[in-house]
CSV table of C-alpha atoms and ligand atoms in Angstrom, one decimal:
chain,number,residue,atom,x,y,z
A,1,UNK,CA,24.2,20.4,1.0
A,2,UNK,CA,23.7,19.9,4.4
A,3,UNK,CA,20.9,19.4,6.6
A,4,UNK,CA,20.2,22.3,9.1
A,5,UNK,CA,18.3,19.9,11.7
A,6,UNK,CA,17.7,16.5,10.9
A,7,UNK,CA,14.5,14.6,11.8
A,8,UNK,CA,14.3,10.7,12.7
A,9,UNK,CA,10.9,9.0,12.0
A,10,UNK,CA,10.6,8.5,16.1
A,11,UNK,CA,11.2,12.5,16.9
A,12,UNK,CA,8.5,13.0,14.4
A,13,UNK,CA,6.1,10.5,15.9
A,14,UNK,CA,6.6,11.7,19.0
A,15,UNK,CA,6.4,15.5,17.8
A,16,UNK,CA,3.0,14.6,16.4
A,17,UNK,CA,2.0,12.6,19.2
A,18,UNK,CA,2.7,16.0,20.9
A,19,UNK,CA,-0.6,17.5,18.8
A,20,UNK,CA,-3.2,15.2,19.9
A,21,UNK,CA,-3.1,15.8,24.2
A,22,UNK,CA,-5.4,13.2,24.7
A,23,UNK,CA,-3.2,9.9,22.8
A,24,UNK,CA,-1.7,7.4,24.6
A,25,UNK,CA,1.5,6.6,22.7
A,26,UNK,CA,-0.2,3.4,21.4
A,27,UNK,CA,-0.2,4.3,17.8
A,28,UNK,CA,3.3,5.9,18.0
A,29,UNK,CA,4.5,2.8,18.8
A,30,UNK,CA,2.5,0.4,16.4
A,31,UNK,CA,4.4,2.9,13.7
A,32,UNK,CA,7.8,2.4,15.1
A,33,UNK,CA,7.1,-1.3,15.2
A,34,UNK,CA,6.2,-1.1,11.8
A,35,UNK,CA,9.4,1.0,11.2
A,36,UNK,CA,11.3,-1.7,12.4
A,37,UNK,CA,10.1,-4.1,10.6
A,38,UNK,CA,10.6,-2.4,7.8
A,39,UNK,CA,14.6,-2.1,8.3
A,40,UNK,CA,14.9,-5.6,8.6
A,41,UNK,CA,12.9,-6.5,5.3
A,42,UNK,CA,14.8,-3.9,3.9
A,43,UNK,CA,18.1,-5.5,4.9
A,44,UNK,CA,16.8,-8.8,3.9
A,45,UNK,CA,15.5,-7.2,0.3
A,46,UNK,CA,19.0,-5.4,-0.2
A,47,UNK,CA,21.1,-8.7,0.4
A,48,UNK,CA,18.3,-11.2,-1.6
A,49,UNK,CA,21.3,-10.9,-4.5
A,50,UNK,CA,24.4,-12.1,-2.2
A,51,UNK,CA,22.9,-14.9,-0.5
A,52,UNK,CA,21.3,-18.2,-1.3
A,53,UNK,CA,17.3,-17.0,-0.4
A,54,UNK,CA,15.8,-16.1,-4.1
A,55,UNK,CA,13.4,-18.4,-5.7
A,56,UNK,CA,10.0,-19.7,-5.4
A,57,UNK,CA,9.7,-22.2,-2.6
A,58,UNK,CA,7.3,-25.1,-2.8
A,59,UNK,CA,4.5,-23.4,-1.2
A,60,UNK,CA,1.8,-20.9,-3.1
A,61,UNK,CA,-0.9,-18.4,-1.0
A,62,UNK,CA,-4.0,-18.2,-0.6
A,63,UNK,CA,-4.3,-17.3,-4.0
A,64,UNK,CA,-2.7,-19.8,-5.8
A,65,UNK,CA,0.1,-17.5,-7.1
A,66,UNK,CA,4.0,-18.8,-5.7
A,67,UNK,CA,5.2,-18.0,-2.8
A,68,UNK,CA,8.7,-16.8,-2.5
A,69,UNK,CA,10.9,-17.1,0.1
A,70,UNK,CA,11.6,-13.2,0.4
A,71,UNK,CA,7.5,-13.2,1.0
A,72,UNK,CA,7.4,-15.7,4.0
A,73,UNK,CA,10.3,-14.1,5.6
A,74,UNK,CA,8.8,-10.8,5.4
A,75,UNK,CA,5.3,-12.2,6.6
A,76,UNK,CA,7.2,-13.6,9.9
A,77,UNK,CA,9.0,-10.2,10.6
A,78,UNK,CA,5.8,-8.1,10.1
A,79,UNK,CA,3.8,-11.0,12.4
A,80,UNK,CA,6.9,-10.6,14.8
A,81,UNK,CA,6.8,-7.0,15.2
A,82,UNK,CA,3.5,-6.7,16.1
A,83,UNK,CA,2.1,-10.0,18.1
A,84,UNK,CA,3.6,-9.1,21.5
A,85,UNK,CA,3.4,-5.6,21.9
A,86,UNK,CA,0.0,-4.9,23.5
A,87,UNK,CA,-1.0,-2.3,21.1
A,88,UNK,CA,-2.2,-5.1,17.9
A,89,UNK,CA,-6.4,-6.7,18.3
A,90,UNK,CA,-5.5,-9.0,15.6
A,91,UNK,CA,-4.0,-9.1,11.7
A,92,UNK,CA,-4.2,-10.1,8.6
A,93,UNK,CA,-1.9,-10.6,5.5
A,94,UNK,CA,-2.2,-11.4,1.7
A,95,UNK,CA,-0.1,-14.3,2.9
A,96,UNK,CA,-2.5,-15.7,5.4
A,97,UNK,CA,-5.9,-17.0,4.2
A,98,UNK,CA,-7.7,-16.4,8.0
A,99,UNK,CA,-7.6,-13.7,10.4
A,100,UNK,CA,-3.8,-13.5,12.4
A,101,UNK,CA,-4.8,-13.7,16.2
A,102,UNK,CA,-2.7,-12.8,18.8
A,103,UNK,CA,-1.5,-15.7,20.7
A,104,UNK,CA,-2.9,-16.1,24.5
A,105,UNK,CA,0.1,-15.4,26.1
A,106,UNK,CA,0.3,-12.0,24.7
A,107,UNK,CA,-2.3,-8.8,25.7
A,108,UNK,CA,-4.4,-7.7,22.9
A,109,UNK,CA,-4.5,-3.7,22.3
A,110,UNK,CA,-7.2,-1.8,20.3
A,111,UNK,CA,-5.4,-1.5,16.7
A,112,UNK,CA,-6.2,-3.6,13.6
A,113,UNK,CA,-3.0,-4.3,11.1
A,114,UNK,CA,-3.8,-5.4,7.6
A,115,UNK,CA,-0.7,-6.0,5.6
A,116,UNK,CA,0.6,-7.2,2.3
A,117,UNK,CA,4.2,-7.6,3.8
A,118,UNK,CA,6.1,-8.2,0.1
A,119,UNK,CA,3.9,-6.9,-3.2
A,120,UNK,CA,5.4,-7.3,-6.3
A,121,UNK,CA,7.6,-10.1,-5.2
A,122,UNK,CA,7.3,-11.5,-8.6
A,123,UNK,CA,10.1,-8.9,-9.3
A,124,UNK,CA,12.6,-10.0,-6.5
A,125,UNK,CA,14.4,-12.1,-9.1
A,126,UNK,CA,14.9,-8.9,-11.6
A,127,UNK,CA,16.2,-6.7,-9.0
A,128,UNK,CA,13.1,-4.3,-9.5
A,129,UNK,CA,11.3,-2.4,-6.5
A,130,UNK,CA,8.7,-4.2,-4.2
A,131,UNK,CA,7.1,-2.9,-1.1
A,132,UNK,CA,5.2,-3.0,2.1
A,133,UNK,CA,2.1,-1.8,2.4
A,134,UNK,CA,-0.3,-1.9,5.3
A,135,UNK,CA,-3.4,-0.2,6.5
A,136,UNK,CA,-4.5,0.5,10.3
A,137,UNK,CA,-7.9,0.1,11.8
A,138,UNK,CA,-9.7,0.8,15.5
A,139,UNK,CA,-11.1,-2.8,16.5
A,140,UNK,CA,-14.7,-2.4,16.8
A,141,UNK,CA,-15.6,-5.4,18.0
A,142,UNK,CA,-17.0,-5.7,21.8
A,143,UNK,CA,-14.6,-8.9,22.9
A,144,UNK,CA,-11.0,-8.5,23.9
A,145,UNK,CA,-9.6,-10.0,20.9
A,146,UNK,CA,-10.0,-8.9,17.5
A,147,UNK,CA,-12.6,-10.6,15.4
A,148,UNK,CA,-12.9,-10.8,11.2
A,149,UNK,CA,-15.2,-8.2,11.6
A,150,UNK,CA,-13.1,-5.7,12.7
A,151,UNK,CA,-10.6,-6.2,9.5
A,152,UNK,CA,-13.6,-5.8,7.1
A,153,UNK,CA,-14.2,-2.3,8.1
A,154,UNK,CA,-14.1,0.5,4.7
A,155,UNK,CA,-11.1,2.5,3.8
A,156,UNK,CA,-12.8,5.8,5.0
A,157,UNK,CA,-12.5,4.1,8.9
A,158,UNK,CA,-8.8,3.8,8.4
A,159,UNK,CA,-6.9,5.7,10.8
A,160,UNK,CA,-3.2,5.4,9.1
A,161,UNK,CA,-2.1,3.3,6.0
A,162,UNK,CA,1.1,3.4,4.8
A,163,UNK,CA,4.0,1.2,2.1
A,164,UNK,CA,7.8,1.4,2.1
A,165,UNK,CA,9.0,0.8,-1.2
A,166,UNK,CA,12.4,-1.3,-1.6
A,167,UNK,CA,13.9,0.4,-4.1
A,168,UNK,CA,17.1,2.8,-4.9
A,169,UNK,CA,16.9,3.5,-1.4
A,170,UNK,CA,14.1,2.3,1.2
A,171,UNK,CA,11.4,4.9,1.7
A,172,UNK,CA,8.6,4.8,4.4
A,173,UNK,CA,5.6,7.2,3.6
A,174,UNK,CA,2.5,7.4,5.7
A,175,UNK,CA,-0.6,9.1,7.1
A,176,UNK,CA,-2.6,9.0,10.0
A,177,UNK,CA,-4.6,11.5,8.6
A,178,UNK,CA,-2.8,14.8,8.5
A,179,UNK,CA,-0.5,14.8,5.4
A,180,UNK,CA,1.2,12.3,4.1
A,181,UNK,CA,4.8,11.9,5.1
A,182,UNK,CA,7.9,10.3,3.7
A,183,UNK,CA,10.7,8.9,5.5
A,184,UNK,CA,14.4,7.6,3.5
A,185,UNK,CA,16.1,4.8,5.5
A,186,UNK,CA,19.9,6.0,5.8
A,187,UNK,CA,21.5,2.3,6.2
A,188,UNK,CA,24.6,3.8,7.3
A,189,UNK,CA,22.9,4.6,10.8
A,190,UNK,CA,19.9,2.4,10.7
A,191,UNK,CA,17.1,5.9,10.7
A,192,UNK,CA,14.7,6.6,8.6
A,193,UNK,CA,14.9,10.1,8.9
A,194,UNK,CA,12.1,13.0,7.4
A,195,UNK,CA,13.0,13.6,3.8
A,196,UNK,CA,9.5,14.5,2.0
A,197,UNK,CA,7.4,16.2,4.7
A,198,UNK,CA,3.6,16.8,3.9
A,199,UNK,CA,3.7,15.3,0.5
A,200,UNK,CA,1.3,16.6,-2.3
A,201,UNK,CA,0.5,14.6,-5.8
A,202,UNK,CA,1.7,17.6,-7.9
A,203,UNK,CA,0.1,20.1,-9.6
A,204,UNK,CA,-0.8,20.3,-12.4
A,205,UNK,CA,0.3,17.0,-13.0
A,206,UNK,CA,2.4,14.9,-15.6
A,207,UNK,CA,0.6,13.4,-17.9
A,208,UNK,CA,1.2,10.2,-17.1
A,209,UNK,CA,-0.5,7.2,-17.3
A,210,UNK,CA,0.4,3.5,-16.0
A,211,UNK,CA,-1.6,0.0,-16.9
A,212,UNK,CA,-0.6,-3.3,-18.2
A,213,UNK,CA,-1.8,-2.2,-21.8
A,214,UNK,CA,-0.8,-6.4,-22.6
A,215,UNK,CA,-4.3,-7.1,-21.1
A,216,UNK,CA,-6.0,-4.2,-23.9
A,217,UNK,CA,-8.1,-7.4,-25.5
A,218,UNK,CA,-9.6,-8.8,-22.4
A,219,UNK,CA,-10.9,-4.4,-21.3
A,220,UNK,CA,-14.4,-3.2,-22.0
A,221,UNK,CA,-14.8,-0.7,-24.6
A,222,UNK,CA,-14.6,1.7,-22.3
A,223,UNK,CA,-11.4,1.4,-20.8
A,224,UNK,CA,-10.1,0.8,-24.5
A,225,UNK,CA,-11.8,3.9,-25.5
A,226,UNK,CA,-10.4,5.4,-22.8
A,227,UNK,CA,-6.2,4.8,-23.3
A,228,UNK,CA,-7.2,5.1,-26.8
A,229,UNK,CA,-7.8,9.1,-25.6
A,230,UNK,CA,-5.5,8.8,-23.1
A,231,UNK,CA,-2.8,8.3,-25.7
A,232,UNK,CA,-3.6,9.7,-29.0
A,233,UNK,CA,-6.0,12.8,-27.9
A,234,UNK,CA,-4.8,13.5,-24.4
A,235,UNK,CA,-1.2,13.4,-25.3
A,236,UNK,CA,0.0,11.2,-21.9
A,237,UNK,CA,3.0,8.9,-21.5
A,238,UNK,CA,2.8,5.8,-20.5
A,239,UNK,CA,5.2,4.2,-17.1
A,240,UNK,CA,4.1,0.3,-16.1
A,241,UNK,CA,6.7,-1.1,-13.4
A,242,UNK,CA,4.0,-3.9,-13.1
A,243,UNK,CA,4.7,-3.8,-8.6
A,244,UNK,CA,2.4,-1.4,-7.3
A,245,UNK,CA,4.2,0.4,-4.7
A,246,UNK,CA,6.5,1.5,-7.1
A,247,UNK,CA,4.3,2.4,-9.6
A,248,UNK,CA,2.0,4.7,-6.8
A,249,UNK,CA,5.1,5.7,-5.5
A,250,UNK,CA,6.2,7.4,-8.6
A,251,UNK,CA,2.2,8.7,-9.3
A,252,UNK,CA,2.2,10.1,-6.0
A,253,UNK,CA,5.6,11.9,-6.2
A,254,UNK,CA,5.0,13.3,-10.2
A,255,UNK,CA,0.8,12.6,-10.3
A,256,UNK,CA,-0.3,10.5,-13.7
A,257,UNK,CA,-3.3,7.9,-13.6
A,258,UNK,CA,-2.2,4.7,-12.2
A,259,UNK,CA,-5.1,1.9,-13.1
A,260,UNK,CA,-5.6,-1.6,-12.9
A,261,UNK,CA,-8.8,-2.4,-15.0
A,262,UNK,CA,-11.6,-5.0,-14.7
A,263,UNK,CA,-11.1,-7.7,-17.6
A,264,UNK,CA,-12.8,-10.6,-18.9
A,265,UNK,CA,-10.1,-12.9,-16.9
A,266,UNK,CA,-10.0,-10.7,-13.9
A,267,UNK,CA,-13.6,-9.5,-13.8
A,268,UNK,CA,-12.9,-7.6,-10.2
A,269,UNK,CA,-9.6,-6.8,-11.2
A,270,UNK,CA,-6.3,-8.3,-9.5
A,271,UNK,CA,-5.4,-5.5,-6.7
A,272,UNK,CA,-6.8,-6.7,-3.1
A,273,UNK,CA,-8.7,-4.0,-1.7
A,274,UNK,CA,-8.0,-4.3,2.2
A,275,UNK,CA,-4.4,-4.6,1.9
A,276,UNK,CA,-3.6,-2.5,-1.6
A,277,UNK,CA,-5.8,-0.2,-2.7
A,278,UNK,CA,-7.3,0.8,0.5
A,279,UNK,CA,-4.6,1.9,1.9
A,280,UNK,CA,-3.2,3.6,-1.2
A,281,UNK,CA,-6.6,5.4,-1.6
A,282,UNK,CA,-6.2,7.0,1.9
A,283,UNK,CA,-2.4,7.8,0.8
A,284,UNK,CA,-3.9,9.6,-2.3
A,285,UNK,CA,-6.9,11.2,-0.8
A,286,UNK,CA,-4.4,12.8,1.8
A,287,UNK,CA,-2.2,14.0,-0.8
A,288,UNK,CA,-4.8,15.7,-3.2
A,289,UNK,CA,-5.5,12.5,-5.4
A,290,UNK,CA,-8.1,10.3,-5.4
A,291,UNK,CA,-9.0,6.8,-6.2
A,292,UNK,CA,-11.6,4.7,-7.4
A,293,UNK,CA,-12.8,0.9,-8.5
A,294,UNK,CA,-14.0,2.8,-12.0
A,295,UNK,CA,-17.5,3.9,-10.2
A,296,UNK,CA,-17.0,4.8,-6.4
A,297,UNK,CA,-14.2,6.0,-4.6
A,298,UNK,CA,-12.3,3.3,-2.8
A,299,UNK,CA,-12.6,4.6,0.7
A,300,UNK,CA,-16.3,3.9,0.6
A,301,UNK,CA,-16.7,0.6,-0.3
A,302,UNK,CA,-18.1,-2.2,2.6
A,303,UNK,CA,-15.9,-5.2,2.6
A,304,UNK,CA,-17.3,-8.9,2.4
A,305,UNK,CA,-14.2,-10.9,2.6
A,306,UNK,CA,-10.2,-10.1,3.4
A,307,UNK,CA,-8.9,-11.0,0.2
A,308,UNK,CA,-11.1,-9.2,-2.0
A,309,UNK,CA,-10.4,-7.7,-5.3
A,310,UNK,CA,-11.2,-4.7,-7.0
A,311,UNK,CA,-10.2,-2.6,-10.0
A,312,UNK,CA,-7.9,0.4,-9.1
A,313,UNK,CA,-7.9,4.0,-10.5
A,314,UNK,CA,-5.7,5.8,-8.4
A,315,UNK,CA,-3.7,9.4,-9.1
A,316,UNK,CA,-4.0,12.4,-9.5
A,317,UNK,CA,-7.8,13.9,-9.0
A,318,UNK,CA,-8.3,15.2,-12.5
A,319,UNK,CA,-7.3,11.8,-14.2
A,320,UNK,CA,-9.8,9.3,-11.6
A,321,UNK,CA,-12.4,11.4,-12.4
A,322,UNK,CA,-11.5,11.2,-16.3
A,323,UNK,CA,-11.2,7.7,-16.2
A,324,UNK,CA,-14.9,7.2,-14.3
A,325,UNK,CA,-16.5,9.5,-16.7
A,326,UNK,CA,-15.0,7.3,-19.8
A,327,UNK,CA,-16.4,4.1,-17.6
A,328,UNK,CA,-19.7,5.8,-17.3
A,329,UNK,CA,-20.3,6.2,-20.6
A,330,UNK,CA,-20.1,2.5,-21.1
B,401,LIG,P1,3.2,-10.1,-7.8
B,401,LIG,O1,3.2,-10.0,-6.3
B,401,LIG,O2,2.7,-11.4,-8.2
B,401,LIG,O3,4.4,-9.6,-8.4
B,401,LIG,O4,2.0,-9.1,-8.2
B,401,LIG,C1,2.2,-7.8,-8.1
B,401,LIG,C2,0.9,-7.1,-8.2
B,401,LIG,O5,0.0,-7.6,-7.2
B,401,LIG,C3,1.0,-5.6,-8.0
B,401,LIG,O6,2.1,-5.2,-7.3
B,401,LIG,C4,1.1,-5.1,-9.5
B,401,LIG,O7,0.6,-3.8,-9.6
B,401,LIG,C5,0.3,-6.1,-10.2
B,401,LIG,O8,0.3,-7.3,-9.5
B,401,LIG,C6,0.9,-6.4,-11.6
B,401,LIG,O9,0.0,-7.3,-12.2
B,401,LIG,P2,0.2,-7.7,-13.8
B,401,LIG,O10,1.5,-8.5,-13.8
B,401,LIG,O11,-1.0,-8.5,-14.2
B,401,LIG,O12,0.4,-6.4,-14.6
């Protein structure tokens, strides 16, 4: 059918830029960068099967997993985008062990970008959706450049996170606090243009819920006894993709109870909480969801370092608060 008036993702900035009187355009254009460099991982992503770039290269990140080349590249665009426009304090990225300054030669700006440019990359290989996800801070810090500090700020400080998932088609969802907003990229025209305005986990929700049930030996008893109920009592269905964009993108567009536990091998869990579930916890609480490390909501935990872990509960509202009450009862 077609559209009676179609809406890029700039018009939209811009038409929300419109709202606040007092912004500068800064942030409208740290999200267009971002846009940007989205279409070009996307390209990359879309023709990883047609040219010679899949595979692990030599390397491994700071987490001793194996880097692939998909991961590097994306790392450099998202660096690329960002460095020289004035707008950026500093960054940082699952890829990079240290803060990312911005070199001399190019002004520092006010915003602070924490990325995981290419999650789930263990899936490039099987042709199975990864994504982008990144999370945007106010530098706090006094000097003109952007300092750790100002990365290890809490998920309630944020003021935009956002992913684009790689997958049947390239989607870009966001907030900066008023709704969250989903953009498709159309490749024929290079645009991601407005196709899921003001976006809300549904209700009442499927009863869905999504964990790496291989791991079920290594969970307390209380996040046994809790799938346990989940799947016998509660009568849910169970979705695991295993690359978390995909698998939030999907809880967020159907609700369900997305959660990656604490176990005796993981005892924080695996998800990095400045640069995965922050972000997707501002997503979430913006949508009508919610999400939690088991005990607190995500939003208000104080980071210590930038790579961080912590167990994820993250979906639809009724199902977090399920899940803590199960954990609670130890
Ligand atoms: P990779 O980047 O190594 O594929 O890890 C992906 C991920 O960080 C996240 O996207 C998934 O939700 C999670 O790991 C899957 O972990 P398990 O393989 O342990 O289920």
């Amino acid at each position: 059918m077609p559209q009676s008036h179609v809406v890029t993702i700039s018009r939209f900035l811009v038409d929300q830029q419109r709202l606040h009187p007092e912004a500068t355009g800064a942030f409208t254009s740290l999200l267009h960068d971002i846009a940007l460099a989205a279409k070009l991982i996307s390209r990359e992503v879309t023709q990883a099967g047609l040219v010679d770039i899949l595979g692990a290269t030599e390397e491994e990140n700071v987490h001793g997993e194996a880097v692939q080349k998909l991961d590097l590249y994306a790392n450099q665009v998202m660096i690329r985008a960002l460095d020289h426009t004035g707008l950026v304090a500093c960054m940082a990225s699952e890829e990079s062990e240290g803060l990312i300054p911005i070199p001399d030669k190019f002004d520092a700006g006010d915003y602070v970008v924490i990325f995981d440019p290419l999650d789930g990359s263990s899936n490039i290989d099987v042709n199975v959706s990864i994504g982008t996800i990144f999370s945007i801070h106010r530098k706090r810090s006094e000097g003109d450049r952007g300092v750790l500090e100002d990365c290890l700020q809490p998920g309630r400080d944020q003021v935009a996170a956002g992913y684009i998932v790689y997958g049947s088609s390239t989607m870009l969802v966001y907030t900066s606090g008023a709704g969250v907003h989903g953009f498709t990229l159309d490749p024929s025209i290079g645009e991601f243009l407005l196709s899921h305005p003001l976006m809300r986990i549904p209700e009442p929700p499927k009863k869905v819920y999504s964990i790496n049930e291989a791991y079920y030996a290594r969970w307390s008893r209380a996040q046994q006894r809790l799938v346990t109920h989940l799947k016998t009592e509660a009568d849910f269905g169970s979705r695991y993709i295993g690359s978390l964009v995909a698998d939030i993108h999907r809880t967020l567009l159907q609700g369900g109870l997305f959660m990656y536990p604490a176990d005796t091998k993981s005892p924080d869990g695996k998800l990095r909480l400045l640069y995965e579930a922050a972000p997707m916890a501002m997503i979430m609480d913006q949508a009508g969801g919610r999400a939690s490390d088991g005990h607190r909501d995500i939003m208000s935990i104080e980071p210590e370092s930038l790579h961080e872990r912590t167990p994820l509960y993250v979906g639809s509202h009724e199902f977090v608060e399920l899940a803590e009450k199960f954990l609670a009862e130890g």
